[in-house]
C-alpha cells in the first residue's frame, strides 16, 4: 500500500514532535561564539516581573489619555520621508540606537515612535506591483498614483513619453504648490541630489525621473525645449521657483559642463547655463534676501540670520552618508541641521508652511545590501524629527513620517535579547553555516556557494565594517524594493486621519485637509472660515490683553 498524504504528514509531525516543534525547532548553538553577540546587553532585571509590563502599559494609556489638544487647522506641515524605510528597517534602527547606548535595544523608542497615530500605506503604482521613488513621490506629494519612473504627471503619460507629458492636462500640483497658493511658504530638504525623484515630486512634471539636467533629456533622445529638465523646472517653473528653502545635493545638474564646482566637480549641463546664478539673479531682481551655500559652515551661518530664500547644494551628486560625513570631519551638514535651517527660514511666514524632509540614502544603502548604513541614515532621520519637534509649536504643527516603499531586508532568526542587531544570528543554518540577523532576499551581497555550501560571510576580511554587504539569496547588481505596505506616523492637528490602511496617494490630501490646503480644503467647511482665523484671533486677544493691562 502506498503511503497516503495523510500518513506521510502524520509521520512527519511525529518526527517533528520528537525534535520539539517542526516549525520552531530547538536552537542549534553556533560552533564558535560569534564575536558580535558577545557584546549583548542583558535585559533589565525588572522585566522579569508582571508589574513591570503592567506599569509600562499603564504609562502608555496615560500618555494617550493626556493627549495634548491641537489646533483645528494645522498652520505648518512637515512631511518626513525615509526613502526605502521599510518596517524591518524601523525595528532594526531602533535596536541599533539602543545598543549604541549600551542597552539591549529592542525596547528603544525613536522620536517618531512617540507620535500617537500610525497607519499603513499601500505603495503600488498604476503600472507596477512594486514601485519606484518617482511614482511614489507623485502619490504622497501630488495625491495621484501614476506610472513607474514618472513624476508629477498622471498615468496618461507613459515613461519616457515627452510628447504626452507636454500636455498640461497631465500635469499635477503638489501639496507644496497648494501651500504656496494659500500664501504659505514651502521648502524641500534631502540628502540626495535635489533633482532626485523624491524631492522632485514636490515641483517637477516629467515623463522620466532621469531627466535631471538638459544633457540627461538629450541622452534620452528628447528635446529639453519641449520637456525641460528637472533642475531647470526647480529654478524657473512654478512651484519650484517660489520655494523659500532648497537644501540637498546635486550641484552638477545646475552647472555647465565647461565649469567645475566649489569642490572641483564638473557640471553636467550642455546648454551653458548656470542655474544657481539664475536663481540668485531672480531673487536679487525681486529684491528678496537670499543666500546660496555649499558647505556646512555656510549653512550654519545662514541659520543665525535666516534669509527669505535659501539654496544649499552640498555635493556634486548625492550628499555623503551620515557615517561618511562624520568620518570626513563634517564638512556637510546633518539632516537635523538642514531641517533646522529650513524651519528658521520658513517660520518667518506667519501663515505657516509646508516642508518636505527626506533621508534619501536609506534606499541606497539597502540597494547595496548594507544594513549598517541604512540604519544609521534612519537614525539621522529620527534626529531631524527631534529637531523639528523642538523648534515648532506642537499645537499648530502637523508632523508626518513615512516611507515611499519597502525593501527586501529581513530581520530574522531567534537570537537572544540584545543580540548585536548588525551581527550574526545566535542560530546556525541547517548547513551549520552562520547567517546574519539582517540579510536580503536579493542584491549584490550574493556569494557563490563554496564546495556546495553557503559561504560563511563572517570570515570576510571587511566584516563587520560599516559598508560591509550582508548576504543575499538571489544575485542582483542592485537589491530591489519591496511591495508591502509602509508605516505612517503622525502627530498634530487632525492626526486621527492618518490611522488605518490606505492608498499612499491619500497622504497629501490628508495633510491638506488638516492644514486647509488644496482641493481637500474646499470640502471642509471649517477651512472657509478658518482662513485668517488663527492669526486674527491671536491679534485680537493680544490687543484686548494690552488694553486690559493699561487699565
Ligand atoms: C559639453 O557640452 C557640449 C555642448 O555644449 C557637448 O558638445 C560636449 O560633448 C559636452 N562635453 C561633455 C564632456 O559632456
Ligand atoms: Zn530605490
XYZ file of C-alpha atoms and ligand atoms in Angstrom:
566
model
C 0.000 0.000 0.000
C 1.342 3.400 -0.962
C 1.568 5.868 1.939
C -1.208 8.415 1.695
C -0.571 12.100 2.073
C -2.210 11.850 5.461
C 0.040 9.087 6.802
C 3.035 10.957 5.405
C 2.150 14.165 7.170
C 1.289 12.314 10.397
C 4.694 10.632 10.413
C 6.402 13.977 9.673
C 4.521 15.524 12.572
C 5.561 12.654 14.887
C 9.155 13.127 13.784
C 8.868 16.850 14.489
C 7.435 16.216 17.951
C 10.399 14.032 18.751
C 12.651 17.051 17.953
C 10.405 19.605 19.600
C 8.366 21.747 17.176
C 8.914 21.251 13.471
C 8.243 24.931 12.825
C 10.249 26.243 15.754
C 12.967 23.659 16.359
C 15.367 23.900 19.252
C 18.231 26.281 18.635
C 21.476 24.977 17.239
C 24.298 26.585 19.120
C 26.902 28.208 16.861
C 30.085 26.180 16.678
C 32.089 29.232 17.683
C 30.735 32.063 19.781
C 30.091 34.973 17.451
C 32.244 37.955 18.402
C 29.340 40.310 17.851
C 26.811 38.601 20.111
C 29.325 38.531 22.954
C 28.548 42.235 23.337
C 24.849 41.678 24.017
C 23.493 43.746 26.893
C 21.219 41.843 29.235
C 17.636 42.993 29.763
C 16.710 44.935 32.864
C 16.010 42.606 35.827
C 12.678 44.357 36.292
C 11.410 42.918 33.018
C 11.042 39.540 34.755
C 8.088 40.781 36.775
C 4.483 41.187 35.642
C 4.411 44.542 37.428
C 6.991 45.972 35.047
C 4.863 45.272 31.989
C 1.665 46.392 33.723
C 3.192 49.742 34.603
C 4.699 50.068 31.139
C 1.200 49.607 29.710
C -0.427 51.982 32.211
C 2.096 54.702 31.384
C 1.214 54.208 27.722
C -2.509 54.509 28.494
C -1.868 57.698 30.466
C 0.187 59.094 27.606
C -2.809 58.547 25.314
C -5.303 59.966 27.822
C -3.394 63.197 28.379
C -3.053 63.663 24.635
C -2.497 67.398 24.153
C -5.083 69.372 22.253
C -4.158 70.588 18.828
C -5.482 73.477 16.780
C -8.307 72.567 14.455
C -6.261 73.611 11.451
C -2.548 72.897 11.021
C -0.521 76.012 10.235
C 2.679 74.125 9.498
C 3.062 70.703 7.921
C 6.378 68.879 7.935
C 6.482 65.650 5.978
C 9.453 63.401 6.736
C 10.279 60.707 4.246
C 12.638 57.787 4.733
C 13.378 56.573 1.229
C 13.092 52.794 1.484
C 12.309 52.949 5.201
C 10.641 49.541 5.466
C 9.077 48.270 8.685
C 12.026 45.894 9.377
C 14.316 48.932 8.948
C 12.298 50.864 11.539
C 12.602 47.991 14.013
C 16.293 47.353 13.405
C 17.192 51.064 13.579
C 15.589 51.369 16.991
C 17.597 48.363 18.188
C 20.802 49.901 16.858
C 20.197 53.128 18.741
C 19.506 51.319 21.982
C 22.569 49.130 21.539
C 24.783 52.127 20.858
C 23.702 53.366 24.279
C 24.625 50.028 25.873
C 21.078 48.683 26.216
C 19.564 45.566 24.609
C 17.866 47.921 22.139
C 14.574 46.270 21.218
C 12.766 48.387 23.827
C 14.066 51.711 22.415
C 11.657 54.336 21.102
C 12.719 56.701 18.346
C 11.352 60.242 18.075
C 8.550 59.483 15.635
C 7.572 56.371 17.578
C 6.121 58.750 20.166
C 3.621 60.066 17.616
C 0.189 58.925 18.782
C -1.178 57.843 15.409
C 0.142 55.250 12.986
C -1.237 53.878 9.747
C -0.167 51.781 6.804
C 0.083 52.927 3.197
C -0.195 50.786 0.053
C 2.641 51.674 -2.290
C 1.990 50.046 -5.697
C 1.840 52.429 -8.664
C -0.546 52.324 -11.630
C 1.573 50.063 -13.847
C 3.827 48.261 -11.315
C 3.246 45.933 -8.414
C 6.376 47.236 -6.725
C 7.028 50.959 -7.150
C 9.983 53.307 -7.516
C 10.602 56.624 -5.783
C 9.108 58.671 -8.643
C 5.617 57.227 -8.820
C 5.501 57.070 -5.028
C 6.614 60.724 -4.724
C 3.791 61.640 -7.086
C 1.410 59.685 -4.840
C 2.492 61.121 -1.474
C 3.099 64.689 -2.708
C 0.552 65.180 -5.529
C -2.149 62.778 -4.321
C -2.395 60.754 -7.544
C -0.961 57.348 -8.477
C 0.808 57.232 -11.831
C 3.380 55.220 -13.791
C 6.719 53.888 -12.579
C 9.557 56.374 -13.212
C 7.292 59.358 -13.908
C 6.956 62.492 -11.781
C 4.068 64.893 -11.252
C 2.113 63.704 -14.288
C -0.950 61.440 -14.463
C -0.850 57.809 -15.564
C -1.876 59.032 -19.024
C 1.868 59.660 -19.506
C 3.979 56.548 -20.214
C 7.567 56.731 -19.001
C 9.944 58.492 -21.457
C 6.991 59.924 -23.446
C 7.967 63.587 -23.726
C 5.110 64.401 -26.108
C 2.465 63.002 -23.763
C 3.914 64.913 -20.811
C 3.941 68.184 -22.768
C 0.139 68.249 -22.451
C -0.545 70.498 -19.448
C -3.702 68.482 -18.706
C -1.447 65.673 -17.461
C 0.404 67.945 -15.006
C -0.238 67.585 -11.291
C 0.149 70.105 -8.475
C 1.892 69.048 -5.281
C 0.967 69.918 -1.724
C 3.898 72.357 -1.837
C 2.089 74.236 -4.636
C -1.155 74.113 -2.654
C 0.658 75.667 0.313
C 2.085 78.462 -1.853
C -1.361 79.125 -3.334
C -2.597 79.697 0.209
C 0.124 82.251 0.924
C 2.233 79.891 2.967
C 5.869 79.084 2.392
C 7.287 75.855 1.019
C 10.632 74.116 1.145
C 12.404 70.855 0.354
C 15.315 69.183 2.119
C 17.030 65.956 1.106
C 20.303 64.071 1.427
C 20.140 63.018 -2.237
C 20.516 65.199 -5.314
C 17.806 67.832 -5.051
C 16.707 66.776 -8.556
C 16.292 63.148 -7.445
C 12.863 61.515 -7.604
C 11.557 62.085 -4.071
C 12.111 65.856 -3.741
C 11.285 66.351 -7.440
C 7.788 65.081 -6.680
C 7.223 68.432 -4.978
C 7.952 70.547 -8.068
C 8.517 68.632 -11.337
C 6.266 67.414 -14.133
C 8.374 64.922 -16.023
C 7.854 61.743 -18.051
C 11.167 60.444 -16.763
C 12.774 60.879 -13.353
C 16.164 60.566 -15.064
C 15.834 63.924 -16.855
C 17.692 65.788 -14.117
C 19.747 68.045 -16.416
C 19.353 69.015 -20.077
C 22.085 66.538 -21.029
C 20.000 63.737 -19.475
C 16.989 64.807 -21.554
C 19.140 64.801 -24.701
C 20.708 61.452 -23.834
C 17.172 60.043 -23.874
C 16.689 61.418 -27.408
C 14.362 64.207 -26.266
C 14.358 67.983 -26.645
C 14.843 69.994 -23.432
C 12.990 72.904 -25.044
C 9.892 70.700 -25.163
C 10.493 68.747 -21.954
C 12.533 70.931 -19.616
C 14.917 69.116 -17.305
C 14.146 68.794 -13.610
C 16.827 71.243 -12.394
C 15.543 73.869 -14.820
C 11.988 73.302 -13.576
C 13.123 73.759 -9.976
C 14.702 77.144 -10.679
C 12.460 78.524 -13.401
C 8.995 76.941 -13.132
C 6.203 77.133 -10.624
C 6.211 75.995 -7.833
C 9.978 75.368 -7.514
C 10.781 78.989 -8.329
C 8.757 80.032 -5.252
C 10.344 77.628 -2.767
C 11.936 79.527 0.108
C 14.137 76.582 1.015
C 16.007 74.185 -1.265
C 18.637 72.060 0.517
C 20.365 68.899 -0.653
C 22.990 67.602 -3.046
C 23.228 67.639 -6.820
C 25.082 70.769 -7.981
C 26.092 69.047 -11.199
C 22.648 69.407 -12.823
C 22.809 73.174 -12.202
C 26.211 73.936 -13.715
C 27.587 73.893 -17.298
C 29.896 71.057 -18.287
C 32.581 73.632 -19.013
C 32.860 74.606 -15.331
C 33.937 72.984 -12.086
C 32.036 73.494 -8.857
C 33.184 74.554 -5.375
C 34.611 71.068 -4.804
C 36.188 70.777 -8.273
C 33.477 68.553 -9.716
C 32.356 69.143 -13.312
C 28.904 70.401 -14.234
C 26.624 68.349 -16.457
C 24.682 70.945 -18.404
C 25.142 71.206 -22.137
C 23.246 74.474 -22.523
C 25.940 76.556 -20.870
C 23.565 77.841 -18.195
C 24.412 78.215 -14.512
C 21.095 77.701 -12.746
C 22.489 78.616 -9.334
C 23.392 82.012 -10.771
C 19.935 82.277 -12.409
C 18.327 81.555 -9.022
C 20.412 84.295 -7.387
C 19.667 86.873 -10.080
C 15.931 86.166 -9.866
C 15.942 86.736 -6.111
C 18.045 89.899 -6.354
C 15.849 91.343 -9.082
C 12.777 90.679 -6.950
C 14.500 92.360 -4.009
C 14.339 89.157 -1.928
C 17.043 88.468 0.634
C 18.755 85.254 -0.317
C 21.741 83.037 0.293
C 23.389 80.258 -1.664
C 25.546 77.977 0.488
C 27.554 74.897 -0.430
C 29.044 73.589 2.814
C 28.187 73.127 6.454
C 29.801 76.359 7.647
C 27.766 78.312 5.124
C 24.553 76.676 6.254
C 25.240 77.212 9.947
C 25.871 80.882 9.167
C 22.516 81.071 7.404
C 20.754 79.550 10.427
C 21.845 82.532 12.536
C 20.360 85.181 10.292
C 17.924 83.393 8.010
C 17.393 84.980 4.600
C 13.973 84.888 2.908
C 15.279 82.420 0.319
C 17.892 79.745 0.970
C 19.539 77.481 -1.583
C 22.091 74.961 -0.336
C 23.755 72.391 -2.572
C 26.341 70.484 -0.594
C 27.630 67.955 -3.108
C 28.010 67.497 -6.834
C 25.908 64.332 -6.536
C 24.211 62.810 -3.503
C 25.329 64.032 -0.103
C 27.586 61.729 1.883
C 26.159 59.073 4.149
C 25.983 60.498 7.676
C 28.617 57.953 8.792
C 30.916 59.031 5.937
C 30.451 62.722 6.755
C 31.275 62.118 10.418
C 34.456 60.362 9.386
C 35.381 63.071 6.895
C 35.172 65.801 9.542
C 31.618 67.051 8.955
C 32.008 69.467 6.078
C 28.465 68.558 5.103
C 25.523 69.476 7.317
C 23.459 66.791 9.025
C 19.830 66.253 8.111
C 18.888 67.750 11.502
C 20.924 70.889 10.742
C 19.312 71.257 7.326
C 15.890 70.754 8.916
C 16.617 73.461 11.470
C 17.793 75.898 8.800
C 14.670 75.198 6.761
C 12.339 75.744 9.697
C 14.076 79.005 10.637
C 13.600 80.382 7.133
C 10.050 79.099 6.663
C 8.884 80.216 10.116
C 9.297 83.835 9.009
C 5.928 83.439 7.288
C 3.194 83.874 9.932
C 0.714 81.983 7.745
C 2.807 78.847 8.048
C 4.488 76.464 5.654
C 4.843 73.047 4.081
C 8.260 71.412 4.418
C 9.418 68.131 2.911
C 12.420 66.484 4.605
C 13.913 63.350 3.105
C 16.521 60.934 4.392
C 17.126 59.650 0.899
C 20.028 57.292 1.274
C 18.442 54.591 3.424
C 17.391 53.371 -0.005
C 20.892 53.448 -1.466
C 22.370 51.507 1.448
C 19.707 48.822 1.057
C 20.300 48.628 -2.705
C 23.918 47.816 -1.825
C 22.859 45.312 0.900
C 24.491 47.497 3.560
C 22.221 47.360 6.608
C 24.523 49.325 8.923
C 24.397 52.403 6.691
C 20.645 52.023 6.147
C 20.043 52.007 9.905
C 22.445 54.887 10.541
C 20.634 57.021 7.940
C 17.364 56.149 9.669
C 18.760 57.423 12.967
C 19.775 60.654 11.212
C 16.133 60.989 10.160
C 14.965 60.378 13.741
C 17.318 63.162 14.872
C 15.842 65.528 12.272
C 12.355 64.779 13.629
C 13.584 65.560 17.147
C 14.980 68.900 15.949
C 11.744 69.857 14.192
C 9.758 68.922 17.277
C 11.939 71.190 19.426
C 11.578 74.136 17.059
C 7.891 74.051 16.163
C 4.832 74.800 18.271
C 3.177 71.414 18.761
C -0.394 72.682 18.785
C -0.293 74.071 15.259
C 2.251 71.840 13.523
C 1.399 68.557 11.862
C 4.344 66.167 11.627
C 4.032 63.117 9.391
C 6.708 60.499 8.787
C 6.520 57.722 6.238
C 8.419 55.821 3.555
C 7.924 55.677 -0.176
C 8.352 51.902 -0.474
C 9.793 48.923 1.297
C 12.965 46.903 0.691
C 13.758 43.193 0.904
C 15.833 43.218 4.083
C 14.734 40.547 6.556
C 15.150 40.811 10.336
C 15.310 37.112 11.168
C 16.342 34.245 13.445
C 15.752 33.549 17.152
C 18.595 35.436 18.711
C 18.629 36.196 22.375
C 17.531 39.615 23.541
C 20.062 42.359 22.871
C 21.986 40.326 20.285
C 24.016 42.671 18.070
C 21.484 43.839 15.503
C 24.302 44.064 12.946
C 25.769 40.690 13.870
C 25.119 37.026 13.209
C 22.064 35.203 14.419
C 22.535 33.145 17.586
C 21.498 30.256 15.389
C 23.225 28.436 12.537
C 21.666 27.296 9.284
C 20.894 23.590 8.908
C 24.118 23.626 6.893
C 25.992 24.663 10.061
C 26.928 27.978 8.434
C 26.152 31.264 10.277
C 23.608 33.716 8.929
C 23.092 37.401 9.633
C 20.170 38.779 11.646
C 19.764 41.310 8.827
C 20.018 39.787 5.369
C 18.415 40.228 1.977
C 16.400 38.144 -0.443
C 18.341 39.675 -3.358
C 21.168 42.024 -4.257
C 24.925 42.325 -4.711
C 25.592 40.592 -1.378
C 25.008 37.213 -3.034
C 28.008 34.898 -2.540
C 28.522 31.792 -4.665
C 28.496 28.561 -2.684
C 31.880 27.112 -1.740
C 32.201 23.318 -2.110
C 28.421 23.107 -2.293
C 27.922 25.061 0.955
C 26.854 28.626 1.672
C 29.736 30.980 2.227
C 30.461 31.961 5.822
C 30.189 35.727 5.393
C 31.628 36.412 8.843
C 35.005 35.286 7.546
C 35.065 38.232 5.083
C 38.077 40.483 5.601
C 35.830 43.513 5.866
C 33.257 42.044 8.276
C 31.741 43.915 10.120
C 32.760 47.255 8.530
C 30.098 49.942 8.193
C 29.964 49.471 4.423
C 30.026 45.660 4.582
C 27.464 43.826 2.433
C 25.214 41.309 4.139
C 24.257 38.136 2.283
C 21.530 37.824 -0.315
C 19.735 34.831 -1.791
C 19.415 35.980 -5.418
C 22.311 37.702 -7.218
C 21.328 41.143 -8.471
C 23.534 44.153 -9.140
C 21.165 46.264 -7.067
C 18.820 44.953 -4.387
C 15.154 45.572 -5.184
C 12.384 47.462 -3.456
C 9.685 45.513 -1.631
C 5.980 45.600 -2.373
C 4.413 45.502 1.078
C 2.863 48.418 2.936
C 4.884 51.112 4.672
C 4.197 52.691 8.056
C 2.875 56.232 8.544
C 3.388 58.114 11.832
C 1.504 61.340 12.580
C 1.141 63.905 15.322
C -0.656 67.233 15.357
C -3.869 68.798 14.088
C -6.208 66.203 12.523
C -3.762 63.411 13.326
C -6.607 60.869 13.597
C -7.000 60.993 9.813
C -3.768 59.051 9.425
C -4.921 55.868 11.142
C -5.930 52.761 9.185
C -4.691 51.266 5.952
C -4.991 53.297 2.787
C -3.603 54.170 -0.607
C -0.364 56.156 -0.393
C -1.914 58.768 -2.692
C -4.303 59.743 0.092
C -1.465 61.181 2.173
C -1.226 64.709 0.687
C -5.000 65.001 0.809
C -4.995 64.025 4.484
C -2.276 66.615 5.187
C -4.104 69.199 3.066
C -7.369 68.540 4.881
C -5.570 69.019 8.189
C -3.987 72.283 7.013
C -6.844 73.647 4.857
C -4.871 73.441 1.629
C -5.541 72.312 -1.918
C -8.627 70.534 -3.254
C -9.349 68.866 0.114
C -9.870 72.273 1.762
C -12.838 73.074 -0.472
C -14.613 70.065 1.036
C -14.043 71.113 4.647
C -16.473 73.730 5.961
C -14.082 74.810 8.680
C -11.500 75.848 6.088
C -13.559 78.633 4.513
C -14.000 80.327 7.909
C -10.559 79.477 9.173
C -8.675 81.343 6.521
C -7.249 84.046 8.724
C -8.957 82.957 11.907
C -5.955 81.837 13.876
C -3.700 84.886 13.414
C -6.671 87.304 13.573
C -7.959 85.810 16.813
C -4.478 85.904 18.284
C -4.098 89.554 17.287
C -7.473 90.446 18.826
C -6.556 88.632 22.002
C -3.227 90.456 22.189
C -4.954 93.817 21.687
C -7.525 93.085 24.386
C -4.818 91.888 26.733
C -2.835 95.073 26.115
C -5.908 97.234 26.778
C -6.670 95.305 29.920
C -3.123 95.846 31.172
C -3.253 99.590 30.584
C -6.182 99.971 32.990
C 29.641 69.523 -23.050
O 28.572 70.157 -23.724
C 28.747 70.266 -25.105
C 27.541 71.022 -25.641
O 27.502 72.298 -25.080
C 28.866 68.905 -25.745
O 29.048 69.025 -27.135
C 30.001 68.162 -25.103
O 30.055 66.842 -25.600
C 29.852 68.115 -23.601
N 31.015 67.526 -23.008
C 30.924 66.541 -22.157
C 32.221 66.049 -21.586
O 29.875 66.033 -21.827
Zn 15.487 52.610 -4.534
